[in-house]
Amino acid sequence: MANVPKKKGFFRAYLDFNVLYKILIGLAVGAVAGIILASCGVTALPKWISMFGTIFTRLLKMIIIPIIVGSLVVGASSVSPANVGKVGIRVIIIYLITSAIGVCIGLAMGAIFKPQADLAAVTELAAEAEGKLADTNVWQVIAEIVPTSVLTALVNENVLQVIFFALLFGICLSYMKVSDNERIRTISMTTYNIFDCLSEIMMKIVSGIMQYAPIGVAVLIAEVFAKNGAKVAGALLIVTIACFLGYAIHIVLVYGGLLKIYRIKIRTFFKEARTPFITAFVTRSSNGTLPTTFQAAENLGVHKEVYAFSLPLGATINMDGTAIYQGVCATFLVLSCIGRPFTGGEIAMIILLATLASIGTAGVPGAGAIMLAMVMQGINMPIEPGTVIAGAYAMILGIDAILDMGRTALNVTGDLTCTCCIAKKLGYVSEDSVLKNSK
Ligand code: ASP
């Protein structure tokens, strides 16, 4: 009998359909439904429909802590102490500085464009958010990064404390993995493998949540539009413009500046960097882009011992595009929910939190949006179901895929730029490297 291809079921077809398009469709369907409801004078969805949105926000909250722990422990423990010599320290410092600059550019874009959906009208909830935000004191927050109890930090979901401990844990593990004592080496490899496995499981859960995202986004957006009408759509366009302009400014000023300082011809660099740039734009994953980033570093003549260490590390901790996005979106969320810009102390707080968040962001699609929830939690504005901030956050999630394309392309370009600059500076490039010969 001829082999008749099986017809795809609806579920299979849904899973196979590109997540990016699904989320955009979810956004459009939710917005149209919300506008129709608003025009009929209906301002709230039936409880059983809202439930689907609530489930989505709960899923996102659920995954924050496990994903931070998995990604940071594995990231920090993958760095071999032997490599954290002069190259490693410099690479890490330059990664951190460029990410912090990224947050500042994001905040500046936020201050210039003032992206705001007029949700403050909705507002005993907004008043409550304002009260919580006012409690934030940056010095106290810095001191409290050190937990007094790891278990309490986990149970209370104190993200900064969890990041702190996960990094310590990972760094110690990286030393133990290369210990002279065979017993220590064996048990630490087992521990590493367990965390590596946990981290992979978290990634799988995240991709599962992303399959559900179109439904969650549609419902949350419908709620926002039903309450506020169509006027909120313009705000999303402004968020998108602010993010992409921030990405462009970062490329020109920061990467262009670094390449100039280290005397690398911009054209020579981008001739190789464009393949990882485009791959990252399309795949929205720094990790997934690594093979092409490796190839670009190789073509540019960087020594393998440097890029084999710095690029995977960068794909885990160096997320300049994500940092810019955090700056713009945190501004959008606070302006929309409270209706006022950040104070000086809050800005310092966001720079600290968003830099840490970009370190904790896994190099997979959509991870930055989960970290945005963490930043908001850090400034005492958690994304709780049923709050204004959950509605505003859902609006961001609706366009997250678009923002993610640009920020991932930037993340990867940043890894390659920093790697080439440090490699050239310390002489880790081959004799015939184009970097060596470019001025
Ligand atoms: N998708 C980004 C990356 O892989 C992370 C993010 O969502 O910000 O670099």
mmCIF file of C-alpha atoms in Angstrom, residues 95 272-273 275-277 279 286-315 412 415-416 419-420:
data_model
loop_
_atom_site.group_PDB
_atom_site.id
_atom_site.type_symbol
_atom_site.label_atom_id
_atom_site.label_comp_id
_atom_site.label_asym_id
_atom_site.label_seq_id
_atom_site.Cartn_x
_atom_site.Cartn_y
_atom_site.Cartn_z
ATOM 1 C CA TYR A 95 31.333 42.482 29.751
ATOM 2 C CA GLU A 272 32.753 38.566 9.889
ATOM 3 C CA ALA A 273 30.345 39.656 12.618
ATOM 4 C CA THR A 275 26.754 36.228 10.066
ATOM 5 C CA PRO A 276 26.359 35.737 13.849
ATOM 6 C CA PHE A 277 24.461 39.048 13.957
ATOM 7 C CA THR A 279 21.766 34.323 12.938
ATOM 8 C CA SER A 286 22.840 33.638 21.908
ATOM 9 C CA ASN A 287 23.496 30.004 22.765
ATOM 10 C CA GLY A 288 22.055 28.778 19.494
ATOM 11 C CA THR A 289 24.232 31.267 17.615
ATOM 12 C CA LEU A 290 27.477 30.097 19.264
ATOM 13 C CA PRO A 291 28.681 27.942 16.332
ATOM 14 C CA THR A 292 28.565 30.946 13.991
ATOM 15 C CA THR A 293 30.097 33.255 16.610
ATOM 16 C CA PHE A 294 32.956 30.740 17.037
ATOM 17 C CA GLN A 295 33.443 30.660 13.294
ATOM 18 C CA ALA A 296 33.563 34.453 13.091
ATOM 19 C CA ALA A 297 36.167 34.634 15.896
ATOM 20 C CA GLU A 298 38.191 31.948 14.137
ATOM 21 C CA ASN A 299 38.014 33.841 10.824
ATOM 22 C CA LEU A 300 39.138 36.988 12.587
ATOM 23 C CA GLY A 301 42.205 35.106 13.820
ATOM 24 C CA VAL A 302 41.427 35.048 17.561
ATOM 25 C CA HIS A 303 43.177 32.184 19.403
ATOM 26 C CA LYS A 304 40.828 29.354 20.214
ATOM 27 C CA GLU A 305 41.836 29.243 23.899
ATOM 28 C CA VAL A 306 40.425 32.754 24.247
ATOM 29 C CA TYR A 307 37.213 32.566 22.241
ATOM 30 C CA ALA A 308 36.327 29.030 23.382
ATOM 31 C CA PHE A 309 36.157 30.519 26.874
ATOM 32 C CA SER A 310 34.954 34.071 26.300
ATOM 33 C CA LEU A 311 32.151 33.455 23.800
ATOM 34 C CA PRO A 312 30.178 30.826 25.780
ATOM 35 C CA LEU A 313 30.729 32.944 28.890
ATOM 36 C CA GLY A 314 29.455 35.979 26.975
ATOM 37 C CA ALA A 315 26.428 34.034 25.740
ATOM 38 C CA VAL A 412 26.100 38.313 20.315
ATOM 39 C CA ASP A 415 30.485 39.074 22.925
ATOM 40 C CA LEU A 416 32.460 39.094 19.698
ATOM 41 C CA THR A 419 36.559 39.068 22.669
ATOM 42 C CA CYS A 420 38.369 40.576 19.676
#
